[in-house]
Structure formats: C-alpha cells, structure tokens
Amino acid sequence: MREEDSNWFAKWEEELPKPEELMPLSQTLISPDLAIAFDIANPTSPNNPPNKQQQQQTQIPQSSQQQPNSSAEFESSELNGLGGGGDEPARTIKRPRLVWTPQLHKRFVDAVAHLGIKNAVPKTIMQLMSVDGLTRENVASHLQKYRLYLKRMQGLSNGGSGGNSGQSLSGAGVDSAMDNLFASSPVPAHFLHPAGRGNPDQFLPFVPVSSMQHHNHHMGVVVGHHHPQVQQQYRQFGSPANGHFDHHPFLSRQSQQQVQRMGTSVHNGSPVVSPYVDDVDSSAVPVNGRKVLTLFPTGDD
DNA sequence: TGCATAATAT
DNA sequence: AATATTATGC
C-alpha cells in the first residue's frame, strides 16, 4: 500500500468543491413562477413512479477528473409532460429509502459517541439524532452496518500499524465501499476498543439531549411524514455546513415541482454539487487546545 | 435489539 | 448482471 492509498481520501476531499462554489442547493434552477410562465414542466409531477429514487451520493472518483469542463449545462430536463396522470397513491406508499449522507452519518456517529456504545441502541441513537423522519429501523439498519465496519477496523487495526486507512486492502474486504461513507466521519477512538476493561465506554460526561434538541434542526430526511400526499423521497440536505442549515428545500406539499435534482447529473467532468460538505461542525481537532468535541451542528445557537 | 436475508437502486 | 445500500422479518 502506498501512501496514495492513505491519502486518497484527503485528495478527494480537497478536490471537492467548496461550499461557495457549489450551487446553492436550495436554489432552484428556475423559479416556479418562471417555470410556469414558460409553461414548462408541470410540476405536479406526479411522475414519481415507485422506482427510481433519487440519489445524491457523489461518486467517488479515484482518478478524479477535474477538468473544468464546461458542460455545465443542464439538460433542460426532462420535463416530460407526463400525460397527466396525476394521481398518486397517496397512501400505502412506502417510504423511500433513506440515504445516509455523510452529514447524516456524522450525526449518527456523534450520537453514538455521546451515548457511549453501551447505550447506543437504535432507539436512543435515533432520539439523540433527532432528525425528522428518521426511524428506528433506519438507525438500526445503519447501526448494524456501522458495527460491522467497526469490527472490521478493529480486526485490522489489531495488528496493523496505527494508520489504518483501510482503503486499499483489497481482497480482505476491508472496505465495502460504504466505508467511504463511514470514513467520512471520524470514528471516535473508543469505538475501536470497547474492551475497556473496567472502563465502560461512555466517557461522555453527559450530553444533555436538550443540547441537541435545539430546534429539531433542519436535517433533512423529510420523509413525508405528516400526510401522505406526494411521496417525496428522502431529501438530502446540503446546506453549507458552515453556517447553519436552513430552509428545507423540500416541498412539503404542492408548489414544488420536481425539486431541483441537481446532484446527479454529474456528467463526466462536472462534479456538480456534492452534498459532501461535512465536518465543520464537530471538528474533532484533537490538537492543542481547541475544543475537542463539539456537539452536533447546532452551531447556530 | 441484533442479525440474516430480501428488496431496491444504480 | 452485478454490486451496493437500505428495509424487513424473526
């Protein structure tokens, strides 16, 4: 394994567009009114057959193609006028699959860390995360995967020299790909050595949930919870981690039009917006004198 | 709750 | 068609 392997992530990170460069996620390509004026696309767009879901995961280009590439053009979209169909099942529609973005995952990790492995059970984690729309199942499932990941890590760090980027090791299956996600958030050391003989895991003095309960945050996962109207899939949030989140760009009811689905059109070369603006909040800067632990991105207040 | 397995998405 | 990621069932 060469250093490259251990650095790939860093590189990758650097290549990511900065928040300022990203098109504001909340910015719609075309304002609704304008759209209407042009008579394009009709929003109501019920065209959301239970099939394709959205996805925003940025690809993880190892080679990265950074060409300036000028294809910033968006296809005008397929505004397929949709024949009108128009009716959505409204009820009985299953919730769309949750997409674990780095931000979300980060929250997850923080919650687990703050709870201590001991109490880190789905229910609690979920509560701590207080992400609207997140279900216990979601967490449980993710937790399962996460534990597996941790296990893997322990396994290998266990004899390995400290640095484990766990990326290259192919063959062993150290990385299931999702590891990228997991890798996006620092894993609290303790997770790796729960063996705390005599010393239980939870070291956290206390983490008043209230701290994180602030205002429910605006984390996304809006899974149409209140009323089933339009089945909107989980929405990712991409707010600039840097300041504060705000606005849920999702539609909650009508008036939405297909939310701008940027994110996925990464035609070759255009990294488009990557919601990967993580970190920022809990910068675990274990370095000299800085706060080592910041809670959730409650940064604003 | 946790794990195994199914389902779904890309 | 295969693989990755999430949902469900036990």
Short mmCIF file of N, CA and C (backbone and C1' of nucleotides) in Angstrom, two decimals, chain A residues 97-98 138 141 178, chain C residues 4-8:
data_model
loop_
_atom_site.label_atom_id
_atom_site.label_comp_id
_atom_site.label_asym_id
_atom_site.label_seq_id
_atom_site.Cartn_x
_atom_site.Cartn_y
_atom_site.Cartn_z
N ARG A 97 -36.34 4.90 0.39
CA ARG A 97 -35.14 4.52 1.13
C ARG A 97 -34.36 5.72 1.61
N LEU A 98 -33.95 5.60 2.78
CA LEU A 98 -33.16 6.69 3.35
C LEU A 98 -31.76 6.66 2.77
N ASN A 138 -34.32 2.71 10.53
CA ASN A 138 -33.25 3.30 9.72
C ASN A 138 -31.97 3.21 10.50
N SER A 141 -30.65 -0.35 11.12
CA SER A 141 -30.01 -0.90 9.95
C SER A 141 -28.63 -0.30 9.76
N MET A 178 -18.96 1.22 1.34
CA MET A 178 -19.68 2.12 2.20
C MET A 178 -18.69 2.70 3.14
P DA C 4 -19.79 -3.93 -4.20
"O5'" DA C 4 -20.95 -2.87 -3.85
"C5'" DA C 4 -21.12 -1.73 -4.69
"C4'" DA C 4 -22.15 -0.81 -4.09
"C3'" DA C 4 -22.01 -0.59 -2.59
"O3'" DA C 4 -22.39 0.74 -2.29
"C1'" DA C 4 -24.09 -1.62 -3.03
P DT C 5 -22.23 1.24 -0.83
"O5'" DT C 5 -23.76 1.32 -0.37
"C5'" DT C 5 -24.67 2.00 -1.23
"C4'" DT C 5 -26.07 1.95 -0.66
"C3'" DT C 5 -26.14 2.16 0.84
"O3'" DT C 5 -27.27 2.99 1.11
"C1'" DT C 5 -27.19 0.14 0.28
P DT C 6 -27.44 3.58 2.54
"O5'" DT C 6 -28.90 3.02 2.90
"C5'" DT C 6 -29.71 2.67 1.78
"C4'" DT C 6 -31.06 2.16 2.10
"C3'" DT C 6 -31.60 2.29 3.52
"O3'" DT C 6 -33.00 2.52 3.45
"C1'" DT C 6 -31.42 0.01 2.98
P DA C 7 -33.92 2.52 4.68
"O5'" DA C 7 -34.69 1.12 4.54
"C5'" DA C 7 -35.12 0.72 3.24
"C4'" DA C 7 -36.10 -0.43 3.29
"C3'" DA C 7 -37.05 -0.45 4.47
"O3'" DA C 7 -38.26 -1.09 4.07
"C1'" DA C 7 -35.57 -2.28 4.63
P DT C 8 -39.50 -1.08 5.03
"O5'" DT C 8 -39.72 -2.65 5.26
"C5'" DT C 8 -38.61 -3.51 5.05
"C4'" DT C 8 -39.02 -4.97 5.19
"C3'" DT C 8 -39.96 -5.28 6.35
"O3'" DT C 8 -40.69 -6.47 6.05
"C1'" DT C 8 -37.82 -6.09 6.84
#
